[in-house]
Coordinates of C-alpha atoms in Angstrom, one line a residue:
M1119 CA 0.0 0.0 0.0
K1120 CA 1.4 3.4 -0.9
T1121 CA 0.2 6.5 0.9
F1122 CA -1.2 9.3 -1.3
E1123 CA -0.3 7.8 -4.6
S1124 CA -3.0 8.0 -7.3
G1125 CA -1.3 9.6 -10.3
F1126 CA -1.4 13.2 -9.2
S1127 CA 0.5 15.4 -6.8
L1128 CA -0.9 16.0 -3.4
S1129 CA 0.6 19.4 -3.3
L1130 CA -1.1 20.4 -6.6
V1131 CA -4.4 19.0 -5.3
A1132 CA -4.2 21.2 -2.2
A1133 CA -3.1 24.2 -4.3
A1134 CA -6.0 23.8 -6.7
L1135 CA -8.5 23.9 -3.8
L1136 CA -7.1 27.0 -2.2
S1137 CA -9.2 30.1 -2.6
S1138 CA -8.3 33.8 -2.4
A1139 CA -11.7 34.8 -1.0
A1140 CA -10.8 34.7 2.7
V1141 CA -11.0 37.8 4.8
P1142 CA -7.5 39.5 4.7
A1143 CA -6.9 39.5 8.5
Y1144 CA -7.9 35.8 8.8
A1145 CA -5.9 35.0 5.7
D1146 CA -2.8 36.6 7.2
A1147 CA -3.1 34.7 10.5
R1148 CA -3.8 31.5 8.7
S1149 CA -0.9 32.0 6.3
D1150 CA 1.5 32.7 9.2
A1151 CA 0.4 29.6 11.0
L1152 CA 0.8 27.4 7.9
Q1153 CA 4.2 28.9 7.0
A1154 CA 5.5 27.7 10.3
L1155 CA 5.0 24.1 9.0
P1156 CA 7.2 22.3 6.5
E1157 CA 5.9 21.9 2.9
N1158 CA 4.8 18.3 3.3
A1159 CA 2.5 19.2 6.2
R1160 CA 1.2 22.4 4.5
A1161 CA 0.2 20.3 1.5
L1162 CA -2.5 18.6 3.6
Y1163 CA -4.4 21.8 4.1
T1164 CA -7.0 23.4 1.9
D1165 CA -9.0 26.6 2.4
A1166 CA -11.9 24.6 4.0
V1167 CA -9.7 23.9 7.0
D1168 CA -10.0 26.5 9.8
V1169 CA -6.4 26.7 11.2
G1170 CA -4.5 29.2 13.2
P1171 CA -1.6 29.4 15.7
S1172 CA -1.8 27.1 18.7
Q1173 CA -2.5 28.7 22.1
F1174 CA -0.3 26.1 23.8
A1175 CA 3.1 27.7 22.9
D1176 CA 3.6 28.6 26.6
F1177 CA 1.7 25.6 28.1
K1178 CA 3.3 24.3 31.3
A1179 CA 3.2 20.5 31.3
P1180 CA 1.6 19.0 34.4
A1181 CA 3.5 16.6 36.6
K1182 CA 3.0 12.9 36.3
P1183 CA 1.1 10.8 36.9
W1184 CA -1.7 12.3 34.8
R1185 CA -5.5 11.9 35.1
W1186 CA -6.6 11.2 31.5
C1187 CA -10.3 12.0 30.8
H1188 CA -12.1 11.2 27.6
S1189 CA -15.5 12.8 26.6
E1190 CA -17.4 10.7 24.0
S1191 CA -20.4 12.2 22.3
Y1192 CA -21.9 8.9 21.1
M1193 CA -20.9 5.3 21.5
G1194 CA -23.7 3.8 19.5
N1195 CA -21.9 2.4 16.4
P1196 CA -19.0 0.0 15.8
W1197 CA -16.7 2.8 14.6
R1198 CA -17.0 4.7 17.9
V1199 CA -16.7 1.5 20.0
T1200 CA -13.5 0.5 18.2
F1201 CA -12.1 4.1 18.7
N1202 CA -12.8 3.9 22.4
D1203 CA -11.4 0.4 22.7
E1204 CA -8.1 1.5 21.0
L1205 CA -7.8 4.6 23.1
A1206 CA -8.3 2.6 26.2
R1207 CA -5.6 0.2 25.1
L1208 CA -3.1 3.0 24.6
V1209 CA -4.0 4.9 27.8
N1210 CA -3.9 1.7 29.9
G1211 CA -0.4 1.1 28.5
A1212 CA 0.5 4.5 29.9
K1213 CA -1.0 3.5 33.2
E1214 CA 1.1 0.4 33.4
A1215 CA 4.2 2.6 32.8
G1216 CA 3.2 4.8 35.7
D1217 CA 2.6 7.9 33.6
V1218 CA -1.2 7.9 34.0
S1219 CA -3.0 7.4 37.3
E1220 CA -6.6 7.2 36.1
F1221 CA -8.5 6.9 32.9
V1222 CA -12.1 8.3 33.0
V1223 CA -14.6 8.1 30.2
S1224 CA -18.0 9.7 29.7
D1225 CA -20.6 9.2 27.0
S1226 CA -23.3 11.9 26.4
N1227 CA -25.2 9.7 24.0
G1228 CA -25.8 12.4 21.5
D1229 CA -26.8 15.1 24.0
T1230 CA -24.5 18.1 23.6
T1231 CA -25.8 19.7 26.8
Q1232 CA -24.8 16.6 28.7
Q1233 CA -21.4 16.5 27.1
I1234 CA -20.8 20.1 28.2
S1235 CA -21.7 19.1 31.7
Q1236 CA -19.5 16.1 31.6
I1237 CA -16.5 18.1 30.4
R1238 CA -17.1 20.7 33.1
S1239 CA -17.1 17.8 35.7
F1240 CA -13.7 16.7 34.2
I1241 CA -12.4 20.2 34.8
E1242 CA -13.6 20.2 38.4
R1243 CA -12.0 16.9 39.2
G1244 CA -8.6 18.1 37.9
C1245 CA -8.1 16.1 34.8
S1246 CA -4.6 16.6 33.3
V1247 CA -5.8 16.3 29.7
I1248 CA -9.2 15.8 28.0
T1249 CA -9.6 14.0 24.7
T1250 CA -12.9 14.1 23.0
I1251 CA -15.1 13.4 19.9
A1252 CA -17.2 16.5 20.1
G1253 CA -20.9 16.4 19.4
S1254 CA -20.8 19.9 17.9
S1255 CA -18.2 22.1 16.3
T1256 CA -19.4 25.1 18.2
A1257 CA -21.5 24.2 21.3
L1258 CA -18.5 23.0 23.3
N1259 CA -16.4 26.1 22.7
A1260 CA -17.2 27.8 26.1
V1261 CA -16.4 24.8 28.2
I1262 CA -13.2 24.2 26.2
E1263 CA -12.2 27.8 27.0
E1264 CA -12.9 27.0 30.7
A1265 CA -10.6 23.9 30.4
Y1266 CA -7.9 26.1 28.8
K1267 CA -8.0 28.7 31.6
A1268 CA -7.7 25.8 34.1
G1269 CA -4.6 24.6 32.4
I1270 CA -6.2 21.5 30.8
P1271 CA -5.6 20.9 27.1
V1272 CA -8.5 19.6 25.1
I1273 CA -7.6 17.4 22.1
T1274 CA -10.4 16.7 19.6
S1275 CA -10.6 13.8 17.2
A1276 CA -12.9 12.8 14.3
G1277 CA -14.1 16.4 13.7
A1278 CA -12.9 19.8 14.8
V1279 CA -14.3 22.4 17.1
T1280 CA -14.0 26.1 16.2
S1281 CA -12.5 27.2 19.5
S1282 CA -8.8 28.1 19.1
A1283 CA -8.3 26.9 22.7
A1284 CA -8.4 23.3 21.5
V1285 CA -6.0 21.2 19.5
N1286 CA -7.9 19.4 16.7
V1287 CA -6.5 16.2 15.1
M1288 CA -8.4 15.3 12.0
H1289 CA -8.4 14.4 8.3
N1290 CA -9.0 17.0 5.7
Q1291 CA -12.5 16.0 4.6
N1292 CA -12.5 18.5 1.7
L1293 CA -9.3 17.0 0.3
W1294 CA -10.7 13.5 0.9
G1295 CA -13.8 14.2 -1.1
Y1296 CA -11.7 15.7 -3.9
Q1297 CA -9.3 12.9 -4.0
M1298 CA -12.1 10.3 -4.4
G1299 CA -13.6 12.4 -7.2
K1300 CA -10.2 12.4 -8.9
G1301 CA -9.9 8.7 -8.4
I1302 CA -13.2 8.2 -10.2
A1303 CA -12.0 10.4 -13.0
E1304 CA -8.9 8.3 -13.4
G1305 CA -11.0 5.1 -13.3
L1306 CA -13.4 6.5 -15.9
P1307 CA -11.1 8.3 -18.4
N1308 CA -14.0 8.4 -21.0
G1309 CA -16.4 9.9 -18.4
G1310 CA -19.5 8.6 -16.9
T1311 CA -22.3 9.2 -14.3
I1312 CA -21.9 9.3 -10.5
L1313 CA -24.3 8.4 -7.8
Q1314 CA -23.3 10.7 -4.9
V1315 CA -24.0 9.2 -1.4
E1316 CA -23.4 11.9 1.2
G1317 CA -23.4 11.4 5.0
I1318 CA -25.8 13.5 7.1
S1319 CA -27.2 16.2 4.9
G1320 CA -26.1 19.7 6.1
H1321 CA -23.3 18.4 8.4
P1322 CA -20.2 20.7 8.2
L1323 CA -17.9 17.8 7.3
V1324 CA -20.4 16.6 4.6
Q1325 CA -20.4 20.1 3.1
Q1326 CA -16.6 20.1 2.9
E1327 CA -16.6 16.6 1.3
N1328 CA -19.3 17.5 -1.2
A1329 CA -17.4 20.7 -2.2
G1330 CA -14.3 18.5 -2.9
L1331 CA -16.3 16.2 -5.2
D1332 CA -17.9 19.2 -7.0
K1333 CA -14.4 20.5 -7.7
A1334 CA -13.2 17.2 -9.1
V1335 CA -16.3 16.8 -11.3
A1336 CA -15.9 20.3 -12.7
E1337 CA -12.2 19.7 -13.5
S1338 CA -13.0 16.4 -15.2
G1339 CA -15.1 17.8 -18.0
N1340 CA -16.8 14.4 -18.7
L1341 CA -18.3 13.3 -15.3
T1342 CA -21.8 14.1 -14.2
I1343 CA -23.6 13.5 -10.9
A1344 CA -26.8 11.7 -11.8
R1345 CA -28.3 11.7 -8.3
K1346 CA -27.4 12.7 -4.7
V1347 CA -28.8 10.8 -1.7
S1348 CA -28.1 10.9 2.0
G1349 CA -26.9 7.6 3.5
E1350 CA -26.4 9.1 7.0
W1351 CA -23.2 7.1 7.4
T1352 CA -25.3 4.1 8.1
G1353 CA -25.2 0.8 6.1
T1354 CA -28.9 0.0 6.1
T1355 CA -29.9 3.5 5.3
T1356 CA -27.4 3.7 2.5
K1357 CA -28.6 0.5 1.0
S1358 CA -32.3 1.6 1.2
V1359 CA -31.8 5.1 -0.4
I1360 CA -29.6 3.6 -3.2
L1361 CA -32.3 1.0 -4.0
Q1362 CA -34.9 3.8 -4.1
A1363 CA -32.6 5.9 -6.4
L1364 CA -31.9 3.1 -8.8
A1365 CA -35.6 2.3 -9.1
T1366 CA -36.2 5.8 -10.5
T1367 CA -32.9 6.2 -12.3
P1368 CA -32.8 4.0 -15.4
Q1369 CA -29.6 5.4 -16.8
Q1370 CA -26.3 3.6 -16.2
I1371 CA -24.4 4.5 -13.0
D1372 CA -20.7 4.2 -13.6
A1373 CA -19.5 5.1 -10.1
V1374 CA -20.7 5.7 -6.6
W1375 CA -19.0 8.3 -4.4
S1376 CA -19.4 7.9 -0.7
T1377 CA -17.3 9.1 2.2
G1378 CA -18.7 6.5 4.7
S1379 CA -17.7 2.9 5.3
E1380 CA -20.7 1.5 3.4
A1381 CA -19.1 0.1 0.3
R1382 CA -20.4 -3.4 0.9
F1383 CA -24.0 -2.1 1.3
I1384 CA -23.6 -0.1 -1.9
A1385 CA -22.5 -3.2 -3.8
E1386 CA -25.3 -5.2 -2.3
A1387 CA -27.9 -2.6 -3.4
F1388 CA -26.7 -2.7 -7.0
Q1389 CA -26.7 -6.5 -6.9
Q1390 CA -30.2 -6.6 -5.5
A1391 CA -31.4 -4.2 -8.1
G1392 CA -29.9 -6.3 -10.9
R1393 CA -27.6 -3.5 -12.0
P1394 CA -23.9 -3.8 -12.9
L1395 CA -21.5 -3.1 -10.1
P1396 CA -20.0 0.4 -10.5
L1397 CA -16.7 1.7 -9.4
I1398 CA -17.1 2.5 -5.7
A1399 CA -15.2 5.3 -4.0
A1400 CA -15.4 5.1 -0.3
S1401 CA -13.7 4.3 3.0
I1402 CA -12.6 0.7 3.2
S1403 CA -13.9 -1.6 6.0
G1404 CA -13.8 -5.2 7.0
D1405 CA -17.1 -6.1 5.5
A1406 CA -16.2 -4.4 2.2
L1407 CA -13.0 -6.4 2.1
G1408 CA -15.0 -9.6 2.8
Y1409 CA -17.4 -8.7 0.0
W1410 CA -14.4 -8.1 -2.3
N1411 CA -12.9 -11.4 -1.5
A1412 CA -16.2 -13.2 -2.3
N1413 CA -16.7 -11.1 -5.5
R1414 CA -13.2 -10.5 -6.9
D1415 CA -14.3 -10.4 -10.5
G1416 CA -16.9 -7.7 -10.0
F1417 CA -15.9 -5.4 -7.1
K1418 CA -14.1 -2.2 -8.2
F1419 CA -12.8 0.1 -5.5
Y1420 CA -10.9 3.4 -5.0
G1421 CA -10.7 5.2 -1.7
G1422 CA -9.0 5.3 1.7
E1423 CA -9.7 4.4 5.3
V1424 CA -11.2 6.6 7.9
S1425 CA -9.8 4.3 10.6
P1426 CA -11.1 4.3 14.2
H1427 CA -7.8 2.8 15.3
V1428 CA -5.8 5.5 13.6
A1429 CA -8.1 8.2 14.9
A1430 CA -7.6 7.0 18.4
Q1431 CA -3.9 6.6 18.0
N1432 CA -3.6 10.2 16.6
A1433 CA -5.6 11.6 19.5
F1434 CA -3.5 9.7 22.0
R1435 CA -0.2 10.7 20.4
V1436 CA -1.0 14.4 20.2
A1437 CA -2.4 14.5 23.8
L1438 CA 0.6 12.6 25.2
R1439 CA 3.0 14.9 23.4
V1440 CA 1.2 18.0 24.8
V1441 CA 1.2 16.8 28.4
S1442 CA 4.8 15.8 28.0
G1443 CA 5.7 19.4 27.2
Q1444 CA 5.8 19.4 23.4
K1445 CA 4.5 22.6 21.9
P1446 CA 2.0 22.3 18.9
I1447 CA 2.5 25.0 16.2
V1448 CA -1.1 25.1 14.9
N1449 CA -4.5 24.5 16.5
T1450 CA -5.6 22.0 13.8
I1451 CA -3.3 19.1 12.9
I1452 CA -4.2 17.4 9.7
A1453 CA -3.5 13.6 9.6
P1454 CA -2.8 12.0 6.2
M1455 CA -5.3 9.4 4.9
P1456 CA -4.0 6.3 3.1
T1457 CA -5.0 5.9 -0.5
I1458 CA -6.4 2.4 -1.4
T1459 CA -6.7 1.3 -5.0
Q1460 CA -7.9 -2.0 -6.4
A1461 CA -4.4 -3.4 -6.4
D1462 CA -4.1 -2.7 -2.7
L1463 CA -7.1 -4.8 -1.6
P1464 CA -5.1 -8.1 -1.2
I1465 CA -2.7 -6.2 1.2
W1466 CA -5.6 -5.0 3.4
Y1467 CA -7.7 -8.2 3.4
K1468 CA -7.5 -10.7 6.3
D1469 CA -9.1 -14.1 6.7
C1470 CA -11.5 -13.0 9.5
M1471 CA -13.1 -10.4 7.2
K1472 CA -16.5 -11.6 5.8
P1473 CA -19.3 -9.7 4.0
D1474 CA -21.0 -9.3 7.3
S1475 CA -17.9 -8.2 9.3
A1476 CA -19.2 -4.6 9.8
A1477 CA -17.5 -4.4 13.2
I1478 CA -14.1 -5.2 11.9
F1479 CA -11.9 -2.3 10.7
P1480 CA -8.6 -3.1 8.9
I1481 CA -5.3 -2.0 10.4
P1482 CA -3.2 -0.1 7.8
P1483 CA -0.1 -2.0 6.6
Q1484 CA 2.0 0.9 7.8
D1485 CA 1.5 4.0 10.0
P1486 CA -0.4 6.5 7.8
F1487 CA 0.9 9.3 10.1
P1488 CA 4.6 8.7 10.5
E1489 CA 6.2 10.0 13.7
E1490 CA 8.6 12.1 11.5
L1491 CA 5.7 14.0 10.0
L1492 CA 3.9 14.4 13.3
N1493 CA 7.1 15.9 14.8
A1494 CA 6.8 18.7 12.2
Y1495 CA 3.6 20.0 14.0
F1496 CA 5.5 20.7 17.2
T1497 CA 8.3 23.3 17.8
N1498 CA 10.1 20.7 19.9
G1499 CA 8.7 17.5 18.3
E1500 CA 10.2 14.2 19.1
A1501 CA 9.0 10.6 19.1
T1502 CA 5.8 10.0 21.0
P1503 CA 6.6 8.2 24.3
L1504 CA 4.8 4.9 24.9
Y1505 CA 3.7 4.5 21.2
D1506 CA 4.8 1.9 18.7
F1507 CA 2.6 1.3 15.6
S1508 CA 4.1 -2.1 15.1
K1509 CA 2.5 -3.3 18.4
V1510 CA -1.1 -2.4 17.3
P1511 CA -3.1 -5.6 17.5
A1512 CA -3.9 -7.2 14.2
S1513 CA -7.5 -6.9 12.8
C1514 CA -8.0 -10.7 13.3
S1515 CA -6.4 -10.8 16.8
N1516 CA -9.7 -11.2 18.7

């Protein structure tokens, strides 16, 4: 598997998406923040990413052992469960080493007001660091500011908050949507029609992803979007809306673009409708790899992996670096996403992966966010203590 190789330069991709329409003052602050990063890190940003200087340049690292607190907004799907299991594995390793005294987890079950209350409780009990998957990009800002004033860094994963007092660790969803659109264009050099399956309609990340696809389609000159449906990042919903769309769309569909992990459900919908399998651009998952293994002659794929394991690892690594005294340069750290082509599927597939393995997420063959690149996001960056990607349990270890 080769990271970010799909026949075009990542730097050119990012440059093509940058816009000159930003407010000058914001643009200057943004430019100053990005100029402090090396070129290979800057290439991961597009104008859709809200980024500025980190507020932790003068942060005083707390003494060990640390009380590590994690605020989860929703634990109701396999991705979130896997994320939390991996984060617990990593933090418990730090406990065994004597660096962490306590690991406390809260789950607000989709209630933003409750998540705010839970984070405030973390502040009151003196947590050393708070990691979180935020239920809102804006609603938690005030309580994050409270944590900052109390000397507690808040590290977000799987989606950013707009408060500059946090450190966000995320993928660039705008670039991700664009890359998959470019992958479709490369797979269909003579053009074709796309069925667009967005996540939750109106969600800020979905808007960024959709804008990336629109850019790729406009650049292609020979791709068209036949229909757009909302799969809500859920397999059964995705399958249902695709079946409905196919029933009223007699024209040929050459590709499906989806930013979720529902590739298997997409393929099953076309199969059930008696339609030829299109090229599917999506996030790879265990069930999709199981479906591919059972349908090697027909399944066509291009995409990446929005990995819960990697998301947890990135949150852990950044949080551990901050409480260890490393100084982040920017408030939003962009993590690379591995590119997965048809030729890469045998590398990612494992024997435990079946078409119904929706709760199994593949482990990348190599760390998609090398320590050397992560070092570049800190003024005094050095290898993350207590972290070794080679020791991540294999997908089929359970």
